[in-house]
Amino acid sequence: QAQLVESGGGLVQPGGSLRLSCAASGFSLAHYTIGWFRQAPGEQREGVSCIRGSDGRTIYADSVKGRFTISRDNAKDTVYLQIDRLKPEDTAVYFCAAATGGYSAESYYLTGAPYDYWGQGTQVTVSS
């Protein structure tokens, strides 16, 4: 069975950094679009970033642009989300997801595109 696993979350002070990892079990991420999403308690799930499988294009939500960096290491078959200058409002469970579809509207990858596989999430808590 296919499965995604996130890791790297934790408790960090404002201004700190974390690097989240997304790895797959049962398949390779090499040709998938990988998205990172987050959900805070009582709030809607928010797409924050993705890296396209077709061309490697990276996409970021405006709320995280300049602080979040998504990347792929094919040798390790892992996708990373580097988060810098963390803010308390970044506190959420972060999920990675894998998709096979391709879409012309880049924003759709973060705002409603279907993803085939999801991980269980990793908790990021930003607090002083």
PDB file of C-alpha atoms in Angstrom:
ATOM      1  CA  GLN A   1       0.000   0.000   0.000  1.00  0.00           C
ATOM      2  CA  ALA A   2       1.169   3.486  -0.834  1.00  0.00           C
ATOM      3  CA  GLN A   3       1.949   5.786   2.038  1.00  0.00           C
ATOM      4  CA  LEU A   4       3.552   9.152   2.671  1.00  0.00           C
ATOM      5  CA  VAL A   5       5.420   9.977   5.849  1.00  0.00           C
ATOM      6  CA  GLU A   6       6.264  13.462   7.078  1.00  0.00           C
ATOM      7  CA  SER A   7       8.939  14.227   9.615  1.00  0.00           C
ATOM      8  CA  GLY A   8      10.863  17.158  11.005  1.00  0.00           C
ATOM      9  CA  GLY A   9       8.237  19.009  12.980  1.00  0.00           C
ATOM     10  CA  GLY A  10       8.738  20.229  16.487  1.00  0.00           C
ATOM     11  CA  LEU A  11       8.568  23.093  18.933  1.00  0.00           C
ATOM     12  CA  VAL A  12      10.486  26.161  17.790  1.00  0.00           C
ATOM     13  CA  GLN A  13      10.735  29.744  18.965  1.00  0.00           C
ATOM     14  CA  PRO A  14       9.633  32.562  16.678  1.00  0.00           C
ATOM     15  CA  GLY A  15      12.331  33.346  14.168  1.00  0.00           C
ATOM     16  CA  GLY A  16      13.638  29.812  14.175  1.00  0.00           C
ATOM     17  CA  SER A  17      13.787  27.304  11.351  1.00  0.00           C
ATOM     18  CA  LEU A  18      12.664  23.793  10.580  1.00  0.00           C
ATOM     19  CA  ARG A  19      13.099  21.456   7.673  1.00  0.00           C
ATOM     20  CA  LEU A  20      10.233  19.096   7.036  1.00  0.00           C
ATOM     21  CA  SER A  21      10.698  15.935   5.015  1.00  0.00           C
ATOM     22  CA  CYS A  22       8.257  13.939   2.935  1.00  0.00           C
ATOM     23  CA  ALA A  23       9.088  10.383   1.969  1.00  0.00           C
ATOM     24  CA  ALA A  24       7.082   7.639   0.299  1.00  0.00           C
ATOM     25  CA  SER A  25       6.576   3.991   1.005  1.00  0.00           C
ATOM     26  CA  GLY A  26       5.508   1.739  -1.826  1.00  0.00           C
ATOM     27  CA  PHE A  27       6.242   4.121  -4.676  1.00  0.00           C
ATOM     28  CA  SER A  28       8.684   6.756  -5.849  1.00  0.00           C
ATOM     29  CA  LEU A  29       8.005  10.471  -5.591  1.00  0.00           C
ATOM     30  CA  ALA A  30      10.161  11.217  -8.611  1.00  0.00           C
ATOM     31  CA  HIS A  31       7.358  11.927 -11.060  1.00  0.00           C
ATOM     32  CA  TYR A  32       4.720  13.186  -8.686  1.00  0.00           C
ATOM     33  CA  THR A  33       3.742  16.687  -7.884  1.00  0.00           C
ATOM     34  CA  ILE A  34       4.288  17.057  -4.158  1.00  0.00           C
ATOM     35  CA  GLY A  35       2.335  19.580  -2.173  1.00  0.00           C
ATOM     36  CA  TRP A  36       2.700  20.783   1.376  1.00  0.00           C
ATOM     37  CA  PHE A  37      -0.409  21.754   3.277  1.00  0.00           C
ATOM     38  CA  ARG A  38      -1.082  22.831   6.812  1.00  0.00           C
ATOM     39  CA  GLN A  39      -4.055  22.925   9.096  1.00  0.00           C
ATOM     40  CA  ALA A  40      -4.340  24.798  12.347  1.00  0.00           C
ATOM     41  CA  PRO A  41      -6.996  23.917  14.930  1.00  0.00           C
ATOM     42  CA  GLY A  42     -10.405  25.165  13.866  1.00  0.00           C
ATOM     43  CA  GLU A  43      -9.148  26.397  10.516  1.00  0.00           C
ATOM     44  CA  GLN A  44      -9.349  25.275   6.926  1.00  0.00           C
ATOM     45  CA  ARG A  45      -6.537  23.330   5.379  1.00  0.00           C
ATOM     46  CA  GLU A  46      -4.181  25.674   3.576  1.00  0.00           C
ATOM     47  CA  GLY A  47      -1.906  24.841   0.689  1.00  0.00           C
ATOM     48  CA  VAL A  48       1.488  26.413   1.280  1.00  0.00           C
ATOM     49  CA  SER A  49       3.774  25.060  -1.428  1.00  0.00           C
ATOM     50  CA  CYS A  50       4.212  22.451  -4.108  1.00  0.00           C
ATOM     51  CA  ILE A  51       6.829  21.247  -6.531  1.00  0.00           C
ATOM     52  CA  ARG A  52       5.587  19.965  -9.856  1.00  0.00           C
ATOM     53  CA  GLY A  53       6.559  16.558 -11.109  1.00  0.00           C
ATOM     54  CA  SER A  54       6.498  17.535 -14.763  1.00  0.00           C
ATOM     55  CA  ASP A  55       9.007  20.357 -14.720  1.00  0.00           C
ATOM     56  CA  GLY A  56      10.067  20.980 -11.135  1.00  0.00           C
ATOM     57  CA  ARG A  57       8.248  24.290 -10.975  1.00  0.00           C
ATOM     58  CA  THR A  58       7.758  25.490  -7.426  1.00  0.00           C
ATOM     59  CA  ILE A  59       4.665  27.269  -6.215  1.00  0.00           C
ATOM     60  CA  TYR A  60       4.120  29.140  -2.970  1.00  0.00           C
ATOM     61  CA  ALA A  61       1.208  30.668  -1.196  1.00  0.00           C
ATOM     62  CA  ASP A  62       1.568  34.397  -0.699  1.00  0.00           C
ATOM     63  CA  SER A  63       1.491  33.927   3.044  1.00  0.00           C
ATOM     64  CA  VAL A  64       4.729  31.946   3.052  1.00  0.00           C
ATOM     65  CA  LYS A  65       6.601  33.283   0.052  1.00  0.00           C
ATOM     66  CA  GLY A  66      10.119  34.272   0.982  1.00  0.00           C
ATOM     67  CA  ARG A  67      10.216  32.126   4.113  1.00  0.00           C
ATOM     68  CA  PHE A  68       9.353  28.657   2.824  1.00  0.00           C
ATOM     69  CA  THR A  69      11.404  26.735   0.286  1.00  0.00           C
ATOM     70  CA  ILE A  70      10.361  23.458  -1.280  1.00  0.00           C
ATOM     71  CA  SER A  71      12.931  21.183  -2.870  1.00  0.00           C
ATOM     72  CA  ARG A  72      13.364  17.648  -4.111  1.00  0.00           C
ATOM     73  CA  ASP A  73      16.270  15.262  -3.662  1.00  0.00           C
ATOM     74  CA  ASN A  74      15.775  12.495  -6.180  1.00  0.00           C
ATOM     75  CA  ALA A  75      18.710  10.484  -4.847  1.00  0.00           C
ATOM     76  CA  LYS A  76      16.944  10.233  -1.509  1.00  0.00           C
ATOM     77  CA  ASP A  77      13.466  10.228  -3.057  1.00  0.00           C
ATOM     78  CA  THR A  78      12.512  12.902  -0.583  1.00  0.00           C
ATOM     79  CA  VAL A  79      10.827  16.280  -0.796  1.00  0.00           C
ATOM     80  CA  TYR A  80      11.696  18.935   1.745  1.00  0.00           C
ATOM     81  CA  LEU A  81      10.026  22.030   3.042  1.00  0.00           C
ATOM     82  CA  GLN A  82      12.503  24.438   4.567  1.00  0.00           C
ATOM     83  CA  ILE A  83      10.766  26.894   6.841  1.00  0.00           C
ATOM     84  CA  ASP A  84      12.668  29.964   7.970  1.00  0.00           C
ATOM     85  CA  ARG A  85      11.792  32.889  10.214  1.00  0.00           C
ATOM     86  CA  LEU A  86       8.961  30.977  11.773  1.00  0.00           C
ATOM     87  CA  LYS A  87       5.999  32.883  13.115  1.00  0.00           C
ATOM     88  CA  PRO A  88       3.427  31.814  15.701  1.00  0.00           C
ATOM     89  CA  GLU A  89       0.808  31.760  12.956  1.00  0.00           C
ATOM     90  CA  ASP A  90       2.794  29.004  11.246  1.00  0.00           C
ATOM     91  CA  THR A  91       1.714  26.669  14.025  1.00  0.00           C
ATOM     92  CA  ALA A  92      -0.194  23.811  12.414  1.00  0.00           C
ATOM     93  CA  VAL A  93      -0.059  20.200  11.414  1.00  0.00           C
ATOM     94  CA  TYR A  94       1.837  20.014   8.149  1.00  0.00           C
ATOM     95  CA  PHE A  95       0.919  17.400   5.572  1.00  0.00           C
ATOM     96  CA  CYS A  96       2.559  16.380   2.357  1.00  0.00           C
ATOM     97  CA  ALA A  97       0.591  14.985  -0.543  1.00  0.00           C
ATOM     98  CA  ALA A  98       1.378  13.434  -3.911  1.00  0.00           C
ATOM     99  CA  ALA A  99      -0.534  14.042  -7.115  1.00  0.00           C
ATOM    100  CA  THR A 100      -0.318  12.699 -10.649  1.00  0.00           C
ATOM    101  CA  GLY A 101      -2.434  15.317 -12.366  1.00  0.00           C
ATOM    102  CA  GLY A 102      -1.202  18.422 -14.117  1.00  0.00           C
ATOM    103  CA  TYR A 103      -2.986  21.762 -14.265  1.00  0.00           C
ATOM    104  CA  SER A 104      -2.475  24.968 -16.146  1.00  0.00           C
ATOM    105  CA  ALA A 105      -3.453  27.274 -13.302  1.00  0.00           C
ATOM    106  CA  GLU A 106      -0.629  27.126 -10.820  1.00  0.00           C
ATOM    107  CA  SER A 107      -2.739  28.373  -7.951  1.00  0.00           C
ATOM    108  CA  TYR A 108      -4.998  25.353  -8.321  1.00  0.00           C
ATOM    109  CA  TYR A 109      -2.275  23.104  -6.946  1.00  0.00           C
ATOM    110  CA  LEU A 110      -2.729  24.784  -3.586  1.00  0.00           C
ATOM    111  CA  THR A 111      -6.415  25.613  -3.680  1.00  0.00           C
ATOM    112  CA  GLY A 112      -8.312  22.508  -4.676  1.00  0.00           C
ATOM    113  CA  ALA A 113      -6.408  20.179  -6.938  1.00  0.00           C
ATOM    114  CA  PRO A 114      -6.910  16.533  -6.027  1.00  0.00           C
ATOM    115  CA  TYR A 115      -4.005  14.681  -4.517  1.00  0.00           C
ATOM    116  CA  ASP A 116      -3.745  10.917  -4.586  1.00  0.00           C
ATOM    117  CA  TYR A 117      -1.805  10.254  -1.408  1.00  0.00           C
ATOM    118  CA  TRP A 118      -1.519  12.025   1.921  1.00  0.00           C
ATOM    119  CA  GLY A 119       0.683  11.644   4.920  1.00  0.00           C
ATOM    120  CA  GLN A 120      -0.371  11.648   8.546  1.00  0.00           C
ATOM    121  CA  GLY A 121       1.145  15.036   9.252  1.00  0.00           C
ATOM    122  CA  THR A 122       3.842  16.448  11.463  1.00  0.00           C
ATOM    123  CA  GLN A 123       3.200  19.044  14.134  1.00  0.00           C
ATOM    124  CA  VAL A 124       4.926  22.401  13.922  1.00  0.00           C
ATOM    125  CA  THR A 125       4.549  24.589  16.979  1.00  0.00           C
ATOM    126  CA  VAL A 126       6.009  28.085  17.098  1.00  0.00           C
ATOM    127  CA  SER A 127       5.959  29.587  20.553  1.00  0.00           C
ATOM    128  CA  SER A 128       8.207  31.615  22.793  1.00  0.00           C
TER     129      SER A 128
END
